[in-house]
């Protein structure tokens, strides 16, 4: 065996000779001598290990250039690939939630390509505050006295608690101790912020007297958490924000609401289910409200804290703020998104999230009718391809029980075998621009609610 392996080892080409090939030099020019040499060494080592284990050369031995080409192509690909979101979830957390408006994309391009006045005041040539411009805009839109921006809403809640309630007790309804994606729980956030959680009420019913009876000398905050990712129905009761604000004022305690979903407009105006808005709570006397930037707001991932000036100033001075602050790209995208809200009549056309949420079922159906013919012609020998009504969901914990009428193109294998669907779905996920659908009821569903570019989708599906 040693002799046969030695003969195989001798068939491995020397790296110096490979580097002299014109085809390899092309990669040297594009990606550098160091990267190409490292890849060739790695390939040679893998070949040696393969010979040692299998007593034969690897399958790619006869074409080292092809293997190097494959590796070079993988180097050029981004780990964050654009996809067709046909899952039926508009704000899909795993797919990056909100898609940016064109103005936000342009704003990010500008701040990425030039030095900017991130923390520089042009008036006095002194250091400025990175939140100031956006805080003024948020105050204009919501009526808040001041605002603070961090990198996501979980960070906003953590910073809020650490500033306002650290070392004290925070009273929250037992029915609002939510867990969001990734096993992120409100009680855990409170523990990290150095607060003691005090649960009041029951899972389905909490009254103002439950809050009032729990207040003591250790109480530092009265808090509500919007249960945006689930709903309790039936025999229920919750404390209204106006009542909580009055109770806090009576006991000289701050009040806060973790709103999460981040709707800044009355969704019912667009025919959508109602979702609470931060400006409503602020006008009712709540001291602090936190929201997300990349959910119903339709902007980048960010956490926004709105509220009374004295509390926002304290939050801005907390040491955690520097660790949790938003970067210039986030701030630029968020500012451009917020400015769209100054002209609400343009929101439906310019904000992708709202455009997709407000698409009528008839519009989606018309799109499905255009797609069904070429898809039936291409896949009709193996699948029953049909246009079917379906229900989309908003996603990211927003309005969890509400659904949006939509239409999908469905694929059901003639042989009835589930692996046919799995193989088809896997094939689409490996496309140059992956197609993400969902499998249910023995069919692969492509919900078209979020589809803008039909031509590009057909290019992928018919390739």
Short mmCIF file of C-alpha atoms in Angstrom, two decimals:
data_model
loop_
_atom_site.label_atom_id
_atom_site.label_comp_id
_atom_site.label_asym_id
_atom_site.label_seq_id
_atom_site.Cartn_x
_atom_site.Cartn_y
_atom_site.Cartn_z
CA UNK A 1 0.00 0.00 0.00
CA UNK A 2 2.87 2.39 0.82
CA UNK A 3 4.37 1.90 -2.63
CA UNK A 4 1.07 2.46 -4.42
CA UNK A 5 0.37 5.59 -2.36
CA UNK A 6 3.84 6.90 -3.09
CA UNK A 7 3.15 6.53 -6.79
CA UNK A 8 -0.05 8.47 -6.38
CA UNK A 9 1.70 11.22 -4.41
CA UNK A 10 4.16 11.64 -7.27
CA UNK A 11 1.26 12.39 -9.62
CA UNK A 12 0.36 15.51 -7.65
CA UNK A 13 1.60 18.56 -9.58
CA UNK A 14 4.08 20.93 -7.96
CA UNK A 15 2.65 24.25 -6.84
CA UNK A 16 5.44 26.16 -8.61
CA UNK A 17 4.49 24.56 -11.93
CA UNK A 18 0.81 25.30 -11.42
CA UNK A 19 1.61 28.95 -10.70
CA UNK A 20 3.35 29.24 -14.05
CA UNK A 21 0.20 28.35 -15.99
CA UNK A 22 -1.42 31.28 -17.79
CA UNK A 23 -4.86 30.18 -16.59
CA UNK A 24 -3.69 30.28 -12.97
CA UNK A 25 -2.01 33.65 -13.45
CA UNK A 26 -5.41 35.11 -14.29
CA UNK A 27 -6.52 34.30 -10.73
CA UNK A 28 -3.24 35.73 -9.37
CA UNK A 29 -4.02 39.03 -11.07
CA UNK A 30 -7.61 39.08 -9.76
CA UNK A 31 -7.13 37.78 -6.22
CA UNK A 32 -3.41 37.96 -5.47
CA UNK A 33 -0.49 35.58 -5.32
CA UNK A 34 -1.01 34.81 -1.63
CA UNK A 35 -4.64 33.65 -2.02
CA UNK A 36 -3.89 31.46 -5.06
CA UNK A 37 -0.86 29.86 -3.40
CA UNK A 38 -2.83 29.12 -0.24
CA UNK A 39 -5.61 27.49 -2.27
CA UNK A 40 -3.18 25.31 -4.22
CA UNK A 41 -1.47 24.23 -1.01
CA UNK A 42 -4.82 23.38 0.52
CA UNK A 43 -5.84 21.40 -2.56
CA UNK A 44 -2.55 19.51 -2.48
CA UNK A 45 -2.98 18.71 1.21
CA UNK A 46 -6.56 17.53 0.65
CA UNK A 47 -5.36 15.33 -2.20
CA UNK A 48 -2.70 13.76 0.07
CA UNK A 49 -5.28 13.07 2.78
CA UNK A 50 -7.65 11.58 0.20
CA UNK A 51 -4.91 9.26 -1.09
CA UNK A 52 -4.08 8.19 2.45
CA UNK A 53 -7.72 7.35 3.22
CA UNK A 54 -8.89 5.92 -0.11
CA UNK A 55 -5.68 4.85 -1.91
CA UNK A 56 -6.72 6.79 -5.00
CA UNK A 57 -6.63 10.31 -6.35
CA UNK A 58 -9.56 12.69 -5.71
CA UNK A 59 -12.11 13.13 -8.49
CA UNK A 60 -10.92 16.64 -9.34
CA UNK A 61 -7.27 15.59 -9.78
CA UNK A 62 -7.44 15.61 -13.56
CA UNK A 63 -8.65 19.20 -13.58
CA UNK A 64 -7.03 21.29 -10.88
CA UNK A 65 -7.95 24.41 -12.79
CA UNK A 66 -11.67 23.59 -12.53
CA UNK A 67 -11.37 23.15 -8.76
CA UNK A 68 -9.47 26.42 -8.46
CA UNK A 69 -12.13 28.12 -10.60
CA UNK A 70 -14.85 26.79 -8.30
CA UNK A 71 -13.06 28.12 -5.25
CA UNK A 72 -12.51 31.49 -6.88
CA UNK A 73 -16.21 31.73 -7.76
CA UNK A 74 -17.11 30.94 -4.15
CA UNK A 75 -14.76 33.73 -3.03
CA UNK A 76 -16.62 36.24 -5.18
CA UNK A 77 -20.04 35.29 -3.79
CA UNK A 78 -21.48 37.17 -0.85
CA UNK A 79 -22.77 35.24 2.15
CA UNK A 80 -25.78 37.61 2.11
CA UNK A 81 -27.54 36.69 -1.12
CA UNK A 82 -30.57 38.54 -2.49
CA UNK A 83 -33.54 36.17 -2.61
CA UNK A 84 -37.09 36.10 -3.89
CA UNK A 85 -39.21 36.16 -0.74
CA UNK A 86 -42.24 34.10 -1.81
CA UNK A 87 -42.67 32.59 1.65
CA UNK A 88 -45.89 34.46 2.39
CA UNK A 89 -44.28 36.40 5.26
CA UNK A 90 -43.72 40.04 4.37
CA UNK A 91 -41.41 40.96 7.26
CA UNK A 92 -39.42 37.74 7.39
CA UNK A 93 -36.87 37.92 10.22
CA UNK A 94 -34.58 35.30 8.66
CA UNK A 95 -34.64 37.18 5.34
CA UNK A 96 -33.72 40.56 6.80
CA UNK A 97 -37.18 42.00 7.55
CA UNK A 98 -37.91 45.34 5.84
CA UNK A 99 -36.52 46.11 2.38
CA UNK A 100 -35.19 49.65 2.15
CA UNK A 101 -36.80 52.43 0.16
CA UNK A 102 -34.76 53.78 -2.75
CA UNK A 103 -34.10 57.01 -0.89
CA UNK A 104 -32.67 55.05 2.04
CA UNK A 105 -30.40 53.06 -0.29
CA UNK A 106 -29.08 56.27 -1.87
CA UNK A 107 -28.52 57.80 1.56
CA UNK A 108 -26.44 54.81 2.66
CA UNK A 109 -24.37 54.96 -0.53
CA UNK A 110 -23.54 58.60 0.18
CA UNK A 111 -22.35 58.10 3.75
CA UNK A 112 -20.36 55.00 2.77
CA UNK A 113 -18.42 56.83 0.06
CA UNK A 114 -17.51 60.05 1.86
CA UNK A 115 -16.65 61.47 5.28
CA UNK A 116 -19.83 62.79 6.88
CA UNK A 117 -20.93 64.97 9.76
CA UNK A 118 -21.72 62.01 12.00
CA UNK A 119 -20.57 63.71 15.20
CA UNK A 120 -19.40 67.05 13.86
CA UNK A 121 -21.17 70.38 14.17
CA UNK A 122 -20.68 72.65 11.17
CA UNK A 123 -21.87 75.67 13.15
CA UNK A 124 -19.11 75.70 15.71
CA UNK A 125 -16.64 73.19 14.28
CA UNK A 126 -17.14 71.21 17.47
CA UNK A 127 -18.21 67.71 18.32
CA UNK A 128 -21.91 67.07 17.78
CA UNK A 129 -24.23 64.22 18.78
CA UNK A 130 -24.96 61.50 16.25
CA UNK A 131 -28.61 61.17 17.31
CA UNK A 132 -29.54 64.84 17.20
CA UNK A 133 -30.82 65.27 13.65
CA UNK A 134 -32.88 62.10 13.76
CA UNK A 135 -34.15 62.87 17.26
CA UNK A 136 -35.55 66.19 16.01
CA UNK A 137 -37.24 64.42 13.11
CA UNK A 138 -38.71 61.75 15.39
CA UNK A 139 -40.02 64.43 17.74
CA UNK A 140 -41.68 66.16 14.79
CA UNK A 141 -43.37 62.91 13.72
CA UNK A 142 -44.42 61.58 17.13
CA UNK A 143 -44.71 64.54 19.48
CA UNK A 144 -42.00 63.12 21.75
CA UNK A 145 -39.85 65.53 23.73
CA UNK A 146 -36.68 63.71 22.70
CA UNK A 147 -35.43 60.47 21.16
CA UNK A 148 -32.51 58.06 21.27
CA UNK A 149 -31.38 55.61 18.56
CA UNK A 150 -29.56 52.30 19.14
CA UNK A 151 -28.89 49.19 17.05
CA UNK A 152 -32.16 47.30 17.66
CA UNK A 153 -35.22 47.29 19.89
CA UNK A 154 -33.80 44.69 22.27
CA UNK A 155 -30.90 47.07 22.85
CA UNK A 156 -33.39 49.90 23.35
CA UNK A 157 -35.21 47.98 26.08
CA UNK A 158 -31.94 46.95 27.73
CA UNK A 159 -30.63 50.53 27.75
CA UNK A 160 -33.95 51.93 28.94
CA UNK A 161 -34.12 49.51 31.86
CA UNK A 162 -30.46 49.91 32.79
CA UNK A 163 -30.88 53.68 32.95
CA UNK A 164 -34.27 54.09 34.54
CA UNK A 165 -34.65 51.02 36.72
CA UNK A 166 -31.27 49.48 37.53
CA UNK A 167 -31.15 48.13 41.07
CA UNK A 168 -34.89 48.43 41.51
CA UNK A 169 -38.10 46.57 40.83
CA UNK A 170 -39.96 46.73 37.52
CA UNK A 171 -43.64 45.83 37.58
CA UNK A 172 -44.95 44.03 34.48
CA UNK A 173 -48.11 42.08 33.76
CA UNK A 174 -47.58 38.32 33.79
CA UNK A 175 -49.39 38.11 30.45
CA UNK A 176 -46.78 40.38 28.82
CA UNK A 177 -43.58 38.49 29.64
CA UNK A 178 -42.96 37.67 26.01
CA UNK A 179 -40.28 35.62 24.31
CA UNK A 180 -39.26 36.75 20.85
CA UNK A 181 -37.08 35.02 18.24
CA UNK A 182 -33.91 33.27 19.36
CA UNK A 183 -35.26 32.58 22.89
CA UNK A 184 -34.88 36.28 23.77
CA UNK A 185 -37.08 36.86 26.81
CA UNK A 186 -38.16 40.01 28.62
CA UNK A 187 -37.24 38.59 32.07
CA UNK A 188 -33.72 37.85 30.80
CA UNK A 189 -33.32 41.41 29.54
CA UNK A 190 -34.37 42.73 32.92
CA UNK A 191 -31.83 40.54 34.67
CA UNK A 192 -29.07 41.78 32.37
CA UNK A 193 -30.13 45.37 33.04
CA UNK A 194 -29.80 44.83 36.77
CA UNK A 195 -33.53 45.00 37.50
CA UNK A 196 -35.78 42.82 39.59
CA UNK A 197 -38.89 41.66 37.77
CA UNK A 198 -42.18 41.84 39.66
CA UNK A 199 -44.97 39.92 37.91
CA UNK A 200 -48.53 41.00 38.55
CA UNK A 201 -51.93 39.77 37.44
CA UNK A 202 -52.54 36.50 35.65
CA UNK A 203 -51.74 35.24 32.17
CA UNK A 204 -55.05 36.45 30.76
CA UNK A 205 -56.17 39.23 33.11
CA UNK A 206 -54.27 42.08 34.75
CA UNK A 207 -55.92 45.08 36.45
CA UNK A 208 -54.66 48.47 37.55
CA UNK A 209 -55.01 47.41 41.17
CA UNK A 210 -52.47 44.64 40.54
CA UNK A 211 -49.89 47.29 39.62
CA UNK A 212 -50.93 49.56 42.50
CA UNK A 213 -50.73 46.79 45.11
CA UNK A 214 -47.22 45.82 43.97
CA UNK A 215 -45.72 49.31 44.32
CA UNK A 216 -43.27 49.70 47.20
CA UNK A 217 -40.10 51.61 48.10
CA UNK A 218 -38.06 49.42 45.73
CA UNK A 219 -40.23 50.09 42.67
CA UNK A 220 -38.43 52.05 39.96
CA UNK A 221 -40.57 51.52 36.84
CA UNK A 222 -44.07 50.56 35.71
CA UNK A 223 -43.90 48.80 32.36
CA UNK A 224 -46.05 47.31 29.64
CA UNK A 225 -44.86 45.08 26.80
CA UNK A 226 -46.87 44.96 23.59
CA UNK A 227 -47.57 41.29 22.86
CA UNK A 228 -46.90 41.69 19.17
CA UNK A 229 -45.99 38.06 18.44
CA UNK A 230 -49.00 36.31 20.00
CA UNK A 231 -52.55 37.02 21.06
CA UNK A 232 -54.62 35.96 24.05
CA UNK A 233 -58.34 36.00 23.33
CA UNK A 234 -61.47 35.34 25.30
CA UNK A 235 -61.77 36.26 28.99
CA UNK A 236 -59.00 38.87 29.06
CA UNK A 237 -58.20 42.24 30.60
CA UNK A 238 -55.18 44.52 30.44
CA UNK A 239 -54.25 47.85 31.95
CA UNK A 240 -54.78 50.77 29.60
CA UNK A 241 -51.81 53.04 29.02
CA UNK A 242 -53.70 56.11 30.28
CA UNK A 243 -54.36 54.33 33.59
CA UNK A 244 -50.75 53.26 33.89
CA UNK A 245 -49.52 56.79 33.18
CA UNK A 246 -51.84 58.22 35.84
CA UNK A 247 -50.71 55.61 38.37
CA UNK A 248 -47.07 56.39 37.64
CA UNK A 249 -47.67 60.11 38.03
CA UNK A 250 -49.50 59.53 41.30
CA UNK A 251 -46.53 57.62 42.74
CA UNK A 252 -43.85 59.69 40.96
CA UNK A 253 -42.70 56.62 39.04
CA UNK A 254 -41.71 56.53 35.35
CA UNK A 255 -43.74 54.44 32.93
CA UNK A 256 -42.55 52.67 29.79
CA UNK A 257 -43.98 50.60 26.95
CA UNK A 258 -41.96 48.23 24.78
CA UNK A 259 -43.97 48.58 21.59
CA UNK A 260 -41.66 46.61 19.33
CA UNK A 261 -43.52 46.55 16.03
CA UNK A 262 -42.90 50.21 15.26
CA UNK A 263 -45.96 51.38 13.34
CA UNK A 264 -45.85 55.17 12.90
CA UNK A 265 -49.12 55.53 10.99
CA UNK A 266 -52.73 54.49 11.36
CA UNK A 267 -52.69 51.18 9.48
CA UNK A 268 -56.48 51.12 9.18
CA UNK A 269 -56.26 54.03 6.70
CA UNK A 270 -54.70 51.54 4.27
CA UNK A 271 -57.21 48.80 4.96
CA UNK A 272 -54.88 46.95 7.34
CA UNK A 273 -55.56 45.80 10.91
CA UNK A 274 -54.97 48.40 13.62
CA UNK A 275 -51.56 48.44 15.28
CA UNK A 276 -50.69 50.71 18.24
CA UNK A 277 -48.55 53.76 17.51
CA UNK A 278 -45.95 55.33 19.82
CA UNK A 279 -47.45 58.81 19.47
CA UNK A 280 -50.70 57.55 20.98
CA UNK A 281 -48.97 56.31 24.13
CA UNK A 282 -46.84 59.43 24.44
CA UNK A 283 -49.90 61.66 24.20
CA UNK A 284 -51.52 59.59 26.97
CA UNK A 285 -48.66 60.39 29.35
CA UNK A 286 -46.37 57.37 29.05
CA UNK A 287 -42.80 58.52 29.74
CA UNK A 288 -40.86 56.21 27.39
CA UNK A 289 -41.78 54.09 24.36
CA UNK A 290 -39.40 51.82 22.42
CA UNK A 291 -39.96 50.63 18.84
CA UNK A 292 -38.13 48.77 16.07
CA UNK A 293 -36.89 50.39 12.89
CA UNK A 294 -37.05 47.38 10.58
CA UNK A 295 -40.58 46.14 11.17
CA UNK A 296 -43.70 48.12 10.29
CA UNK A 297 -41.66 51.32 10.15
CA UNK A 298 -40.04 49.87 7.01
CA UNK A 299 -36.48 51.02 7.72
CA UNK A 300 -33.15 49.53 8.82
CA UNK A 301 -32.56 47.47 11.93
CA UNK A 302 -32.61 49.98 14.76
CA UNK A 303 -34.08 50.58 18.18
CA UNK A 304 -35.79 53.88 18.87
CA UNK A 305 -36.58 55.23 22.35
CA UNK A 306 -39.08 58.08 22.43
CA UNK A 307 -40.20 60.06 25.43
CA UNK A 308 -39.63 62.67 28.10
CA UNK A 309 -36.50 64.77 27.68
CA UNK A 310 -35.13 64.18 31.19
CA UNK A 311 -35.20 60.41 30.72
CA UNK A 312 -33.77 60.49 27.20
CA UNK A 313 -30.90 62.70 28.40
CA UNK A 314 -30.15 60.18 31.14
CA UNK A 315 -30.29 57.32 28.63
CA UNK A 316 -27.89 59.14 26.29
CA UNK A 317 -25.36 59.48 29.13
CA UNK A 318 -25.45 55.81 30.16
CA UNK A 319 -22.19 53.93 29.43
CA UNK A 320 -24.11 51.25 27.54
CA UNK A 321 -25.22 53.79 24.93
CA UNK A 322 -21.80 53.81 23.29
CA UNK A 323 -21.82 50.02 23.03
CA UNK A 324 -25.32 49.96 21.56
CA UNK A 325 -25.29 53.05 19.34
CA UNK A 326 -26.22 52.88 15.67
CA UNK A 327 -23.63 53.36 12.93
CA UNK A 328 -23.67 55.97 10.15
CA UNK A 329 -25.24 53.62 7.57
CA UNK A 330 -28.13 52.81 9.90
CA UNK A 331 -28.67 56.45 10.78
CA UNK A 332 -28.62 57.49 7.12
CA UNK A 333 -31.15 54.82 6.11
CA UNK A 334 -33.37 55.58 9.10
CA UNK A 335 -33.37 59.32 8.40
CA UNK A 336 -34.32 58.79 4.76
CA UNK A 337 -37.10 56.40 5.80
CA UNK A 338 -38.48 58.76 8.41
CA UNK A 339 -38.54 61.63 5.93
CA UNK A 340 -40.95 59.63 3.79
CA UNK A 341 -43.43 59.91 6.65
CA UNK A 342 -43.45 63.68 6.22
CA UNK A 343 -45.39 63.10 2.98
CA UNK A 344 -47.69 60.17 3.92
CA UNK A 345 -49.48 60.23 0.58
CA UNK A 346 -46.28 58.87 -1.01
CA UNK A 347 -45.69 56.11 1.51
CA UNK A 348 -47.55 53.36 -0.32
CA UNK A 349 -45.53 53.80 -3.47
CA UNK A 350 -42.11 54.56 -1.96
CA UNK A 351 -41.95 52.30 1.10
CA UNK A 352 -41.64 48.65 -0.02
CA UNK A 353 -43.03 47.23 3.24
CA UNK A 354 -46.23 49.26 3.05
CA UNK A 355 -46.55 48.66 -0.69
CA UNK A 356 -46.47 44.89 -0.22
CA UNK A 357 -48.76 44.97 2.79
CA UNK A 358 -51.38 46.99 0.93
CA UNK A 359 -51.36 45.04 -2.35
CA UNK A 360 -54.88 43.88 -3.12
CA UNK A 361 -55.61 40.20 -3.66
CA UNK A 362 -56.85 41.07 -7.16
CA UNK A 363 -53.51 42.65 -8.07
CA UNK A 364 -51.61 39.60 -6.86
CA UNK A 365 -54.06 37.34 -8.72
CA UNK A 366 -53.44 39.19 -11.99
CA UNK A 367 -49.71 38.66 -11.49
CA UNK A 368 -50.27 34.96 -10.84
CA UNK A 369 -52.29 34.68 -14.05
CA UNK A 370 -49.35 36.06 -16.03
CA UNK A 371 -46.92 33.60 -14.48
CA UNK A 372 -48.99 30.43 -14.53
CA UNK A 373 -48.84 29.77 -18.29
CA UNK A 374 -45.03 29.61 -18.72
CA UNK A 375 -44.65 27.74 -15.43
CA UNK A 376 -47.22 25.12 -16.45
CA UNK A 377 -45.47 24.67 -19.79
CA UNK A 378 -42.08 24.18 -18.12
CA UNK A 379 -43.04 22.06 -15.10
CA UNK A 380 -46.27 20.46 -16.32
CA UNK A 381 -44.72 17.07 -17.08
CA UNK A 382 -43.88 16.42 -13.42
CA UNK A 383 -46.07 18.75 -11.39
CA UNK A 384 -49.62 19.97 -11.24
CA UNK A 385 -49.04 23.73 -11.42
CA UNK A 386 -51.99 25.83 -10.27
CA UNK A 387 -52.92 29.31 -9.13
CA UNK A 388 -54.53 29.25 -5.68
CA UNK A 389 -55.75 31.80 -3.13
CA UNK A 390 -53.77 31.92 0.09
CA UNK A 391 -53.20 34.06 3.16
CA UNK A 392 -50.00 36.04 3.74
CA UNK A 393 -48.81 37.13 7.17
CA UNK A 394 -47.15 40.38 8.16
CA UNK A 395 -44.39 38.69 10.16
CA UNK A 396 -41.70 39.68 12.69
CA UNK A 397 -44.22 39.48 15.50
CA UNK A 398 -46.52 42.12 14.02
CA UNK A 399 -50.28 41.45 14.10
CA UNK A 400 -49.78 37.70 14.66
CA UNK A 401 -53.36 36.56 14.08
CA UNK A 402 -54.19 38.80 11.13
CA UNK A 403 -53.78 37.52 7.55
CA UNK A 404 -53.72 39.23 4.17
CA UNK A 405 -55.63 37.67 1.23
CA UNK A 406 -53.15 36.78 -1.50
CA UNK A 407 -52.49 34.36 -4.37
CA UNK A 408 -49.80 31.75 -4.93
CA UNK A 409 -48.55 29.48 -7.67
CA UNK A 410 -48.49 25.94 -6.29
CA UNK A 411 -46.59 22.84 -7.39
CA UNK A 412 -47.87 19.34 -6.56
CA UNK A 413 -45.92 16.30 -7.87
CA UNK A 414 -47.85 13.82 -9.99
CA UNK A 415 -46.23 10.94 -8.14
CA UNK A 416 -47.34 12.37 -4.79
CA UNK A 417 -43.88 11.91 -3.32
CA UNK A 418 -42.73 14.47 -0.80
CA UNK A 419 -39.11 14.18 -1.83
CA UNK A 420 -40.00 15.62 -5.24
CA UNK A 421 -41.10 18.84 -3.55
CA UNK A 422 -38.05 18.84 -1.29
CA UNK A 423 -35.75 18.44 -4.29
CA UNK A 424 -37.53 21.20 -6.21
CA UNK A 425 -37.38 23.57 -3.24
CA UNK A 426 -33.70 22.75 -2.69
CA UNK A 427 -32.95 23.34 -6.37
CA UNK A 428 -34.54 26.77 -6.24
CA UNK A 429 -32.64 27.64 -3.05
CA UNK A 430 -29.38 26.91 -4.90
CA UNK A 431 -30.21 29.30 -7.76
CA UNK A 432 -28.13 32.39 -8.49
CA UNK A 433 -30.92 34.30 -6.76
CA UNK A 434 -32.56 31.78 -4.42
CA UNK A 435 -36.33 31.38 -4.45
CA UNK A 436 -37.86 30.91 -0.99
CA UNK A 437 -41.34 29.38 -0.86
CA UNK A 438 -43.08 27.17 1.67
CA UNK A 439 -44.23 23.55 1.65
CA UNK A 440 -47.62 22.66 3.10
CA UNK A 441 -50.54 20.37 2.27
CA UNK A 442 -48.36 18.35 -0.09
CA UNK A 443 -47.60 21.35 -2.29
CA UNK A 444 -44.85 23.91 -2.76
CA UNK A 445 -46.39 27.38 -2.50
CA UNK A 446 -44.94 30.54 -4.04
CA UNK A 447 -46.89 33.42 -2.49
CA UNK A 448 -46.55 36.37 -4.89
CA UNK A 449 -47.42 39.20 -2.49
CA UNK A 450 -43.80 40.42 -2.26
CA UNK A 451 -42.86 39.83 -5.91
CA UNK A 452 -41.83 42.92 -7.86
CA UNK A 453 -39.74 41.53 -10.73
CA UNK A 454 -41.70 38.82 -12.55
CA UNK A 455 -39.19 38.63 -15.41
CA UNK A 456 -36.27 37.95 -13.08
CA UNK A 457 -38.22 35.24 -11.25
CA UNK A 458 -39.12 33.49 -14.50
CA UNK A 459 -35.48 33.55 -15.56
CA UNK A 460 -34.60 31.62 -12.41
CA UNK A 461 -37.54 29.20 -12.44
CA UNK A 462 -37.27 28.40 -16.15
CA UNK A 463 -33.48 27.95 -16.19
#
